[in-house]
Amino acid sequence: KSGLDPGGAWHAWGMACLKAGNLTSAREKFNRCLKPPMDLNQLNHGSRLVQDVIQYLESTVKPVLITDDDYFATLRELEATLRTRSLSLEMMCEGKIQHNSYYQECLFYLHSYGTNLAIISFYMRHDCMREALLHLLNKESPAEVFIEGIFIPSYESGKLHMLENLLETIDPGLESWGVYLIAACKYLQRKNYYHILYELQQFMKDHVRAAMTCIRFFTHGAKTYTELGGKQAWLLKIKDHLKVYLQEVSRSSGRKKMAFTFRKKMSATDVSRHINTVDLQMEVTKFLHQCESSGASQMTDSSLPTLFGNNNMKMDVACKVILEGKNIEEGFGIAFRVLQDFQLEATEVYSKVAKQLVKQQKYSEIQQLLKCVNESGVAAKNDGDNIILNCLNEFKNIPAEDLDNLIQDMDSDENKIRAYTMCNKLRSAYLVSVRQEKARAVQLVQHVWQLAESSGDHVVKAICAQWL
């Protein structure tokens, strides 16, 4: 008559029927005020009214475990036990809940008015993980429901192994669980739970991704190669994962194609290349660890370069190896293999090393570097010259004698002239210019004359004019 919403009254009446133990009448009353959710896969437990019903049913009827100490119970506890025994969620030896009226009542309301997450969470609360997983599969619920309802509660309560065993029991190949497992891995990565992630990847037999996680364990947080030296066990694990993957690929290629849809794939060539990278990283780690231990290390990088980074980082590794040995020759062999294996721009690396040696005032070692480059067997004709030319902007502080020695070590006269002019040594540039073939000598001397005029060097200008 007053036009008020009767829902609240029906709900209160239904709750009263529940408390009186009249389950059939309660269903009828709740039917008039409860409605199923629009989207069964929404990430909540349904309406507040449904949650109240489930909460009451669960709180009223607790699981009862009979123990030898029961005869010590007070008369009131014994009476309560006898009164609820017929309705209780008795625990069997396997830990499963026997189906009884109250348990079924909860499931009736959840299936009629609850979300999939609410149903799955109910099963999980009552140690019915298998039922939760089967419900998830049957309803084809999205990965978020698995994460929220099953995965998070499992690892938080230390039941990850139980979950893994059940997943394998329901589907030994794990294909049905692929989408859910990949989502769980992404969730763990976002949360930075890398140890749980690694454990899960091993269970999934996802060896390529497990190897990638091991790379993270090896590199993360290390500030020195001494620290990396203590983490070399991870490099061995990376190799183990990649080798197992290669074996599985070769076994499955002979048989009918196996559908590893959710495991990361990689060509055998790429896997072999990665194994070589790990081997080389082990060699680099061992070498640089020894350098740091002996106190030979000079460089202090803000970030520690490894061969697992991009090409720029790999070039930094090559530079570091050349510079941190007792002398240039000691680390050159390993650095040369890094440059060859990853097809890096060698001249750029050698130039960076040379610039670093200038800063350290180790001018004789630049000559040793040029000797190593020329003897490597793959250096182009002008590589040595280019290394020196690329560093000329650093040469302003080099003593004249060292600078002359370096320029005289260059192969090409043209490059020597260019080097002398860049360093404003115009007289030396003139002396090399006049030794060239007549026509070319005229061009070069004219160029030196112009530079002398613009820089106000009247002596060299006069010499050039006289020769011309």
CSV table of C-alpha atoms in Angstrom, one decimal:
chain,number,residue,atom,x,y,z
A,1,LYS,CA,0.0,0.0,0.0
A,2,SER,CA,2.8,2.4,0.8
A,3,GLY,CA,4.8,1.5,-2.3
A,4,LEU,CA,7.9,0.5,-0.4
A,5,ASP,CA,10.3,-2.1,-1.9
A,6,PRO,CA,9.3,-5.4,-0.3
A,7,GLY,CA,12.8,-6.9,-1.0
A,8,GLY,CA,14.1,-6.1,2.5
A,9,ALA,CA,11.0,-7.7,4.1
A,10,TRP,CA,11.4,-10.9,2.1
A,11,HIS,CA,15.1,-11.1,2.9
A,12,ALA,CA,14.4,-10.7,6.7
A,13,TRP,CA,11.6,-13.3,6.5
A,14,GLY,CA,14.0,-15.7,4.6
A,15,MET,CA,16.7,-15.2,7.2
A,16,ALA,CA,14.2,-15.9,10.0
A,17,CYS,CA,13.2,-19.2,8.2
A,18,LEU,CA,16.8,-20.2,7.9
A,19,LYS,CA,17.4,-19.6,11.6
A,20,ALA,CA,14.4,-21.7,12.4
A,21,GLY,CA,15.8,-24.5,10.3
A,22,ASN,CA,13.0,-24.3,7.7
A,23,LEU,CA,15.2,-24.5,4.6
A,24,THR,CA,12.4,-25.0,2.1
A,25,SER,CA,10.4,-22.0,3.2
A,26,ALA,CA,13.6,-19.9,3.3
A,27,ARG,CA,14.3,-20.7,-0.4
A,28,GLU,CA,10.8,-19.6,-1.3
A,29,LYS,CA,11.2,-16.3,0.5
A,30,PHE,CA,14.6,-15.6,-0.9
A,31,ASN,CA,13.4,-16.4,-4.4
A,32,ARG,CA,11.3,-13.2,-4.2
A,33,CYS,CA,14.2,-10.8,-3.4
A,34,LEU,CA,17.4,-12.4,-4.7
A,35,LYS,CA,18.5,-12.2,-8.4
A,36,PRO,CA,21.3,-13.9,-10.3
A,37,PRO,CA,24.2,-11.6,-11.4
A,38,MET,CA,24.2,-10.1,-14.9
A,39,ASP,CA,27.7,-11.4,-15.5
A,40,LEU,CA,28.7,-14.7,-13.7
A,41,ASN,CA,32.4,-14.0,-14.3
A,42,GLN,CA,32.5,-10.6,-12.6
A,43,LEU,CA,35.3,-10.4,-10.0
A,44,ASN,CA,33.1,-10.2,-6.9
A,45,HIS,CA,31.1,-12.5,-4.7
A,46,GLY,CA,27.6,-11.4,-5.8
A,47,SER,CA,25.1,-9.2,-4.0
A,48,ARG,CA,25.4,-8.4,-0.3
A,49,LEU,CA,22.2,-10.3,0.4
A,50,VAL,CA,23.5,-13.6,-1.1
A,51,GLN,CA,26.7,-13.2,0.9
A,52,ASP,CA,24.7,-12.7,4.1
A,53,VAL,CA,22.9,-16.0,3.5
A,54,ILE,CA,26.1,-17.9,2.8
A,55,GLN,CA,27.8,-16.4,5.7
A,56,TYR,CA,25.0,-17.4,8.0
A,57,LEU,CA,24.9,-21.0,6.7
A,58,GLU,CA,28.7,-21.3,7.1
A,59,SER,CA,28.9,-19.7,10.5
A,60,THR,CA,26.0,-21.8,12.0
A,61,VAL,CA,27.4,-25.1,10.9
A,62,LYS,CA,31.0,-25.6,11.7
A,63,PRO,CA,33.0,-28.8,10.8
A,64,VAL,CA,33.1,-31.2,13.7
A,65,LEU,CA,36.1,-33.4,14.3
A,66,ILE,CA,35.7,-36.2,16.8
A,67,THR,CA,38.8,-36.5,19.0
A,68,ASP,CA,39.7,-38.7,22.0
A,69,ASP,CA,39.3,-35.7,24.2
A,70,ASP,CA,35.6,-35.3,23.5
A,71,TYR,CA,34.6,-36.9,26.8
A,72,PHE,CA,36.2,-33.9,28.5
A,73,ALA,CA,33.7,-31.6,26.9
A,74,THR,CA,31.3,-29.7,29.1
A,75,LEU,CA,27.6,-30.7,29.1
A,76,ARG,CA,26.7,-27.6,27.0
A,77,GLU,CA,29.4,-28.4,24.4
A,78,LEU,CA,28.3,-32.0,24.2
A,79,GLU,CA,24.6,-30.9,23.8
A,80,ALA,CA,25.7,-28.5,21.0
A,81,THR,CA,27.7,-31.2,19.3
A,82,LEU,CA,24.7,-33.7,19.4
A,83,ARG,CA,22.3,-31.0,18.1
A,84,THR,CA,24.4,-30.1,15.1
A,85,ARG,CA,26.0,-33.5,14.4
A,86,SER,CA,23.3,-34.4,11.9
A,87,LEU,CA,23.6,-31.1,10.0
A,88,SER,CA,27.4,-30.5,10.3
A,89,LEU,CA,29.9,-30.5,7.6
A,90,GLU,CA,31.7,-33.6,8.9
A,91,MET,CA,35.3,-34.1,7.8
A,92,MET,CA,36.3,-37.4,6.4
A,93,CYS,CA,39.8,-38.7,6.7
A,94,GLU,CA,40.7,-37.4,3.3
A,95,GLY,CA,39.7,-33.9,4.5
A,96,LYS,CA,36.7,-33.7,2.1
A,97,ILE,CA,33.4,-32.4,3.3
A,98,GLN,CA,30.5,-34.8,3.2
A,99,HIS,CA,27.5,-33.6,1.3
A,100,ASN,CA,24.7,-32.7,3.7
A,101,SER,CA,21.7,-30.5,3.8
A,102,TYR,CA,23.5,-27.3,4.9
A,103,TYR,CA,26.4,-27.8,2.5
A,104,GLN,CA,23.9,-28.4,-0.4
A,105,GLU,CA,22.0,-25.4,0.7
A,106,CYS,CA,25.0,-23.1,0.3
A,107,LEU,CA,25.6,-24.6,-3.1
A,108,PHE,CA,22.0,-24.0,-4.1
A,109,TYR,CA,22.1,-20.3,-3.2
A,110,LEU,CA,25.6,-19.9,-4.9
A,111,HIS,CA,24.6,-21.6,-8.1
A,112,SER,CA,21.2,-19.8,-8.2
A,113,TYR,CA,22.4,-16.3,-7.2
A,114,GLY,CA,26.2,-16.2,-6.9
A,115,THR,CA,29.1,-15.5,-9.3
A,116,ASN,CA,31.6,-18.1,-10.4
A,117,LEU,CA,34.2,-16.5,-8.2
A,118,ALA,CA,31.8,-16.9,-5.2
A,119,ILE,CA,31.3,-20.6,-6.0
A,120,ILE,CA,35.0,-21.3,-6.5
A,121,SER,CA,35.9,-19.4,-3.3
A,122,PHE,CA,33.3,-21.5,-1.3
A,123,TYR,CA,34.9,-24.7,-2.6
A,124,MET,CA,38.4,-23.4,-1.7
A,125,ARG,CA,37.3,-22.4,1.8
A,126,HIS,CA,36.1,-26.0,2.4
A,127,ASP,CA,39.3,-27.7,1.0
A,128,CYS,CA,37.4,-28.8,-2.2
A,129,MET,CA,40.1,-27.6,-4.6
A,130,ARG,CA,39.3,-30.3,-7.1
A,131,GLU,CA,35.7,-29.1,-7.3
A,132,ALA,CA,36.8,-25.5,-7.6
A,133,LEU,CA,39.0,-26.4,-10.6
A,134,LEU,CA,36.4,-28.5,-12.3
A,135,HIS,CA,33.8,-25.7,-11.9
A,136,LEU,CA,36.3,-23.2,-13.4
A,137,LEU,CA,36.9,-25.5,-16.4
A,138,ASN,CA,33.2,-26.4,-17.0
A,139,LYS,CA,32.1,-22.7,-16.9
A,140,GLU,CA,35.2,-21.7,-19.0
A,141,SER,CA,35.7,-18.8,-16.6
A,142,PRO,CA,38.3,-16.2,-17.5
A,143,ALA,CA,41.9,-16.3,-16.1
A,144,GLU,CA,41.2,-13.5,-13.6
A,145,VAL,CA,38.7,-15.8,-11.8
A,146,PHE,CA,41.4,-18.5,-11.5
A,147,ILE,CA,44.0,-16.0,-10.2
A,148,GLU,CA,41.6,-14.5,-7.6
A,149,GLY,CA,39.7,-17.6,-6.6
A,150,ILE,CA,42.2,-20.4,-6.7
A,151,PHE,CA,45.8,-19.4,-7.4
A,152,ILE,CA,46.3,-16.6,-4.8
A,153,PRO,CA,44.6,-18.6,-2.0
A,154,SER,CA,46.7,-21.6,-2.9
A,155,TYR,CA,50.2,-20.0,-2.7
A,156,GLU,CA,49.2,-17.8,0.3
A,157,SER,CA,48.2,-20.9,2.3
A,158,GLY,CA,51.2,-22.9,1.1
A,159,LYS,CA,49.2,-25.3,-1.1
A,160,LEU,CA,50.8,-24.6,-4.4
A,161,HIS,CA,52.1,-28.1,-4.7
A,162,MET,CA,48.6,-29.5,-4.0
A,163,LEU,CA,47.2,-27.2,-6.8
A,164,GLU,CA,49.9,-28.4,-9.2
A,165,ASN,CA,49.2,-32.1,-8.4
A,166,LEU,CA,45.5,-31.6,-9.0
A,167,LEU,CA,46.0,-29.7,-12.3
A,168,GLU,CA,48.2,-32.6,-13.5
A,169,THR,CA,45.6,-35.2,-12.3
A,170,ILE,CA,42.8,-33.6,-14.1
A,171,ASP,CA,44.8,-33.0,-17.3
A,172,PRO,CA,48.3,-34.7,-17.4
A,173,GLY,CA,49.3,-32.7,-20.5
A,174,LEU,CA,48.2,-29.4,-18.7
A,175,GLU,CA,46.8,-28.1,-22.1
A,176,SER,CA,43.4,-27.3,-20.5
A,177,TRP,CA,45.1,-25.1,-18.0
A,178,GLY,CA,47.5,-23.3,-20.5
A,179,VAL,CA,45.6,-20.0,-20.4
A,180,TYR,CA,45.3,-20.0,-16.6
A,181,LEU,CA,49.0,-20.9,-16.0
A,182,ILE,CA,50.3,-18.2,-18.4
A,183,ALA,CA,48.1,-15.7,-16.6
A,184,ALA,CA,49.4,-16.9,-13.3
A,185,CYS,CA,53.0,-16.4,-14.5
A,186,LYS,CA,52.2,-12.9,-15.7
A,187,TYR,CA,50.6,-12.1,-12.4
A,188,LEU,CA,53.7,-13.3,-10.5
A,189,GLN,CA,56.0,-11.3,-12.7
A,190,ARG,CA,54.0,-8.1,-12.1
A,191,LYS,CA,54.2,-8.8,-8.4
A,192,ASN,CA,58.0,-9.6,-8.6
A,193,TYR,CA,57.4,-13.0,-7.0
A,194,TYR,CA,60.1,-14.6,-9.1
A,195,HIS,CA,60.8,-17.6,-6.9
A,196,ILE,CA,57.2,-18.7,-7.1
A,197,LEU,CA,57.3,-17.9,-10.8
A,198,TYR,CA,60.3,-20.1,-11.3
A,199,GLU,CA,58.7,-23.0,-9.4
A,200,LEU,CA,55.6,-22.7,-11.5
A,201,GLN,CA,57.5,-22.6,-14.8
A,202,GLN,CA,59.4,-25.8,-13.8
A,203,PHE,CA,56.1,-27.5,-13.1
A,204,MET,CA,54.8,-26.3,-16.5
A,205,LYS,CA,57.9,-27.7,-18.1
A,206,ASP,CA,58.2,-24.3,-19.8
A,207,HIS,CA,62.0,-24.6,-20.0
A,208,VAL,CA,62.6,-21.5,-22.2
A,209,ARG,CA,60.8,-19.2,-19.8
A,210,ALA,CA,62.4,-20.9,-16.8
A,211,ALA,CA,65.8,-20.2,-18.4
A,212,MET,CA,64.8,-16.5,-18.8
A,213,THR,CA,63.8,-16.4,-15.1
A,214,CYS,CA,67.2,-17.8,-14.2
A,215,ILE,CA,68.9,-15.0,-16.2
A,216,ARG,CA,67.0,-12.6,-14.0
A,217,PHE,CA,68.2,-14.3,-10.9
A,218,PHE,CA,71.8,-14.2,-12.2
A,219,THR,CA,71.8,-10.5,-13.2
A,220,HIS,CA,69.3,-8.8,-10.7
A,221,GLY,CA,70.8,-6.6,-8.0
A,222,ALA,CA,74.5,-7.4,-8.8
A,223,LYS,CA,76.8,-4.4,-8.6
A,224,THR,CA,80.1,-6.1,-9.3
A,225,TYR,CA,81.4,-9.1,-11.2
A,226,THR,CA,82.6,-10.5,-7.8
A,227,GLU,CA,78.9,-10.8,-6.9
A,228,LEU,CA,78.1,-12.4,-10.3
A,229,GLY,CA,80.9,-14.8,-9.6
A,230,GLY,CA,78.9,-16.1,-6.6
A,231,LYS,CA,75.8,-16.5,-8.7
A,232,GLN,CA,77.2,-18.7,-11.5
A,233,ALA,CA,75.1,-21.6,-10.4
A,234,TRP,CA,72.2,-19.8,-12.2
A,235,LEU,CA,74.2,-19.9,-15.5
A,236,LEU,CA,74.4,-23.7,-15.1
A,237,LYS,CA,70.6,-23.9,-14.5
A,238,ILE,CA,70.0,-21.8,-17.7
A,239,LYS,CA,72.1,-24.3,-19.7
A,240,ASP,CA,70.2,-27.3,-18.1
A,241,HIS,CA,66.8,-25.8,-19.0
A,242,LEU,CA,67.9,-25.1,-22.6
A,243,LYS,CA,69.4,-28.6,-23.0
A,244,VAL,CA,66.3,-30.3,-21.7
A,245,TYR,CA,64.2,-28.2,-24.1
A,246,LEU,CA,66.4,-29.3,-27.1
A,247,GLN,CA,66.0,-32.9,-26.1
A,248,GLU,CA,62.2,-32.6,-25.9
A,249,VAL,CA,62.1,-30.8,-29.3
A,250,SER,CA,64.2,-33.5,-30.9
A,251,ARG,CA,62.1,-36.3,-29.3
A,252,SER,CA,58.8,-34.8,-30.4
A,253,SER,CA,60.0,-34.0,-34.0
A,254,GLY,CA,60.3,-37.7,-34.7
A,255,ARG,CA,56.8,-38.4,-33.5
A,256,LYS,CA,53.5,-36.8,-34.2
A,257,LYS,CA,53.6,-33.1,-33.7
A,258,MET,CA,53.0,-32.3,-30.0
A,259,ALA,CA,50.7,-29.4,-29.2
A,260,PHE,CA,52.8,-27.4,-26.7
A,261,THR,CA,50.5,-24.4,-27.2
A,262,PHE,CA,51.3,-22.5,-24.0
A,263,ARG,CA,55.0,-23.3,-23.6
A,264,LYS,CA,57.4,-20.8,-25.2
A,265,LYS,CA,58.8,-22.1,-28.4
A,266,MET,CA,62.3,-21.4,-29.9
A,267,SER,CA,64.2,-22.8,-32.8
A,268,ALA,CA,67.0,-25.3,-32.1
A,269,THR,CA,69.4,-22.8,-33.8
A,270,ASP,CA,68.4,-20.0,-31.4
A,271,VAL,CA,68.6,-22.3,-28.3
A,272,SER,CA,72.1,-23.4,-29.3
A,273,ARG,CA,73.0,-19.7,-29.8
A,274,HIS,CA,71.8,-19.0,-26.3
A,275,ILE,CA,73.8,-21.9,-24.8
A,276,ASN,CA,76.9,-20.4,-26.5
A,277,THR,CA,76.0,-17.0,-24.9
A,278,VAL,CA,75.8,-18.7,-21.5
A,279,ASP,CA,79.2,-20.4,-22.0
A,280,LEU,CA,80.7,-17.0,-23.0
A,281,GLN,CA,79.1,-15.2,-20.1
A,282,MET,CA,80.6,-17.9,-17.7
A,283,GLU,CA,84.0,-17.1,-19.2
A,284,VAL,CA,83.5,-13.4,-18.9
A,285,THR,CA,82.3,-13.7,-15.3
A,286,LYS,CA,85.3,-15.9,-14.3
A,287,PHE,CA,87.8,-13.5,-16.0
A,288,LEU,CA,86.3,-10.2,-14.5
A,289,HIS,CA,85.8,-11.8,-11.1
A,290,GLN,CA,89.5,-12.6,-11.1
A,291,CYS,CA,90.3,-9.1,-12.2
A,292,GLU,CA,88.2,-7.6,-9.4
A,293,SER,CA,89.7,-10.0,-6.8
A,294,SER,CA,93.3,-9.1,-7.8
A,295,GLY,CA,92.5,-5.4,-7.7
A,296,ALA,CA,93.2,-4.8,-11.4
A,297,SER,CA,89.7,-3.5,-12.0
A,298,GLN,CA,89.6,0.2,-12.9
A,299,MET,CA,86.1,0.8,-14.2
A,300,THR,CA,83.2,1.6,-12.0
A,301,ASP,CA,80.0,1.4,-14.1
A,302,SER,CA,76.6,2.6,-12.8
A,303,SER,CA,75.0,-0.5,-14.2
A,304,LEU,CA,76.8,-3.9,-14.6
A,305,PRO,CA,76.9,-5.0,-18.2
A,306,THR,CA,76.2,-8.7,-19.2
A,307,LEU,CA,75.8,-10.6,-22.5
A,308,PHE,CA,72.1,-11.0,-21.7
A,309,GLY,CA,71.4,-7.3,-22.5
A,310,ASN,CA,71.1,-5.5,-25.9
A,311,ASN,CA,74.0,-4.9,-28.3
A,312,ASN,CA,75.1,-1.7,-26.6
A,313,MET,CA,75.4,-3.7,-23.3
A,314,LYS,CA,77.3,-6.5,-25.1
A,315,MET,CA,79.8,-3.8,-26.4
A,316,ASP,CA,80.2,-2.5,-22.9
A,317,VAL,CA,81.1,-6.1,-21.8
A,318,ALA,CA,83.7,-6.3,-24.6
A,319,CYS,CA,85.2,-2.9,-23.5
A,320,LYS,CA,85.2,-3.9,-19.8
A,321,VAL,CA,87.0,-7.2,-20.6
A,322,ILE,CA,89.8,-5.5,-22.6
A,323,LEU,CA,90.3,-2.7,-20.1
A,324,GLU,CA,90.2,-4.7,-16.9
A,325,GLY,CA,93.0,-7.2,-17.5
A,326,LYS,CA,96.6,-6.8,-16.4
A,327,ASN,CA,97.2,-5.6,-19.9
A,328,ILE,CA,95.3,-5.1,-23.2
A,329,GLU,CA,96.4,-8.5,-24.5
A,330,GLU,CA,95.0,-10.5,-21.5
A,331,GLY,CA,91.4,-9.8,-22.1
A,332,PHE,CA,91.5,-9.2,-25.9
A,333,GLY,CA,90.8,-12.8,-26.8
A,334,ILE,CA,87.5,-13.1,-24.9
A,335,ALA,CA,86.4,-9.6,-26.1
A,336,PHE,CA,87.2,-10.6,-29.7
A,337,ARG,CA,85.0,-13.6,-29.3
A,338,VAL,CA,82.1,-11.5,-27.9
A,339,LEU,CA,82.5,-9.1,-31.0
A,340,GLN,CA,82.5,-12.1,-33.4
A,341,ASP,CA,79.7,-14.1,-31.8
A,342,PHE,CA,77.3,-11.2,-31.7
A,343,GLN,CA,78.5,-9.5,-34.9
A,344,LEU,CA,79.1,-6.2,-33.1
A,345,GLU,CA,80.7,-3.1,-34.5
A,346,ALA,CA,84.3,-3.8,-33.6
A,347,THR,CA,85.8,-0.4,-34.5
A,348,GLU,CA,83.3,1.3,-32.3
A,349,VAL,CA,84.3,-0.9,-29.3
A,350,TYR,CA,88.1,-0.4,-30.0
A,351,SER,CA,87.6,3.3,-30.2
A,352,LYS,CA,85.7,3.4,-26.9
A,353,VAL,CA,88.6,1.4,-25.3
A,354,ALA,CA,91.2,3.8,-26.8
A,355,LYS,CA,89.3,6.8,-25.4
A,356,GLN,CA,89.2,5.2,-22.0
A,357,LEU,CA,93.0,4.5,-22.2
A,358,VAL,CA,93.6,8.2,-23.0
A,359,LYS,CA,91.6,9.2,-19.8
A,360,GLN,CA,93.8,6.8,-17.8
A,361,GLN,CA,96.9,8.2,-19.6
A,362,LYS,CA,98.0,4.7,-20.7
A,363,TYR,CA,99.2,5.8,-24.1
A,364,SER,CA,101.5,2.8,-24.7
A,365,GLU,CA,98.6,0.5,-24.2
A,366,ILE,CA,96.8,2.2,-27.1
A,367,GLN,CA,99.7,1.0,-29.3
A,368,GLN,CA,99.3,-2.5,-27.8
A,369,LEU,CA,95.5,-2.3,-28.6
A,370,LEU,CA,96.3,-1.4,-32.3
A,371,LYS,CA,98.8,-4.3,-32.4
A,372,CYS,CA,96.1,-6.8,-31.2
A,373,VAL,CA,93.5,-5.4,-33.7
A,374,ASN,CA,95.9,-5.7,-36.6
A,375,GLU,CA,96.9,-9.3,-35.5
A,376,SER,CA,93.3,-10.4,-35.1
A,377,GLY,CA,93.1,-11.3,-38.7
A,378,VAL,CA,89.8,-9.7,-39.5
A,379,ALA,CA,90.7,-6.0,-39.2
A,380,ALA,CA,90.1,-4.0,-42.3
A,381,LYS,CA,93.0,-2.0,-43.8
A,382,ASN,CA,92.2,1.3,-42.1
A,383,ASP,CA,90.7,0.0,-38.8
A,384,GLY,CA,93.8,1.0,-36.7
A,385,ASP,CA,93.9,4.5,-38.3
A,386,ASN,CA,90.1,5.0,-37.7
A,387,ILE,CA,90.5,4.0,-34.0
A,388,ILE,CA,93.1,6.8,-33.6
A,389,LEU,CA,91.1,9.3,-35.7
A,390,ASN,CA,87.9,8.6,-33.7
A,391,CYS,CA,89.8,9.5,-30.5
A,392,LEU,CA,91.5,12.8,-31.6
A,393,ASN,CA,89.0,14.9,-29.7
A,394,GLU,CA,90.4,13.3,-26.6
A,395,PHE,CA,94.0,13.9,-27.6
A,396,LYS,CA,94.3,17.6,-26.6
A,397,ASN,CA,95.8,16.6,-23.3
A,398,ILE,CA,98.2,14.0,-24.6
A,399,PRO,CA,101.9,14.9,-24.4
A,400,ALA,CA,103.3,15.8,-27.8
A,401,GLU,CA,105.8,12.9,-27.9
A,402,ASP,CA,103.0,10.3,-27.2
A,403,LEU,CA,100.7,11.9,-29.8
A,404,ASP,CA,103.5,11.9,-32.4
A,405,ASN,CA,104.2,8.2,-31.7
A,406,LEU,CA,100.5,7.3,-32.2
A,407,ILE,CA,100.1,9.3,-35.4
A,408,GLN,CA,103.3,7.8,-36.8
A,409,ASP,CA,101.9,4.3,-36.2
A,410,MET,CA,99.1,5.0,-38.6
A,411,ASP,CA,99.3,3.2,-42.0
A,412,SER,CA,97.9,5.7,-44.4
A,413,ASP,CA,99.7,9.0,-45.1
A,414,GLU,CA,96.3,10.6,-45.9
A,415,ASN,CA,95.1,9.6,-42.4
A,416,LYS,CA,98.3,11.0,-40.8
A,417,ILE,CA,97.8,14.3,-42.5
A,418,ARG,CA,94.2,14.4,-41.4
A,419,ALA,CA,95.3,13.5,-37.8
A,420,TYR,CA,98.0,16.2,-37.8
A,421,THR,CA,95.5,18.9,-39.0
A,422,MET,CA,92.9,17.9,-36.5
A,423,CYS,CA,95.5,18.3,-33.7
A,424,ASN,CA,96.7,21.6,-35.3
A,425,LYS,CA,100.2,20.2,-36.0
A,426,LEU,CA,100.3,21.9,-39.4
A,427,ARG,CA,104.1,21.7,-39.8
A,428,SER,CA,104.0,17.9,-39.5
A,429,ALA,CA,101.0,17.8,-41.9
A,430,TYR,CA,103.0,19.8,-44.4
A,431,LEU,CA,106.0,17.5,-44.1
A,432,VAL,CA,103.9,14.4,-44.9
A,433,SER,CA,102.0,16.2,-47.6
A,434,VAL,CA,105.1,17.1,-49.7
A,435,ARG,CA,106.1,13.4,-49.8
A,436,GLN,CA,103.0,12.5,-51.8
A,437,GLU,CA,102.6,12.3,-55.6
A,438,LYS,CA,103.0,15.8,-57.2
A,439,ALA,CA,99.3,16.4,-58.1
A,440,ARG,CA,98.0,15.2,-54.8
A,441,ALA,CA,100.8,17.0,-52.9
A,442,VAL,CA,99.7,20.3,-54.4
A,443,GLN,CA,96.1,19.7,-53.2
A,444,LEU,CA,97.2,18.7,-49.7
A,445,VAL,CA,99.7,21.6,-49.3
A,446,GLN,CA,97.1,24.1,-50.5
A,447,HIS,CA,94.7,22.7,-47.8
A,448,VAL,CA,97.4,23.1,-45.1
A,449,TRP,CA,98.2,26.7,-46.4
A,450,GLN,CA,94.4,27.6,-45.9
A,451,LEU,CA,94.4,26.2,-42.4
A,452,ALA,CA,97.6,28.1,-41.5
A,453,GLU,CA,96.1,31.3,-42.8
A,454,SER,CA,92.9,30.9,-40.9
A,455,SER,CA,94.7,30.0,-37.7
A,456,GLY,CA,97.3,32.8,-38.1
A,457,ASP,CA,100.3,30.4,-38.3
A,458,HIS,CA,102.5,32.7,-40.5
A,459,VAL,CA,105.6,30.4,-40.5
A,460,VAL,CA,103.8,27.3,-41.9
A,461,LYS,CA,101.8,29.6,-44.3
A,462,ALA,CA,105.1,31.0,-45.6
A,463,ILE,CA,106.7,27.5,-46.0
A,464,CYS,CA,103.6,26.3,-47.9
A,465,ALA,CA,103.6,29.4,-50.2
A,466,GLN,CA,107.2,28.9,-51.0
A,467,TRP,CA,106.7,25.2,-51.9
A,468,LEU,CA,103.7,26.0,-54.0
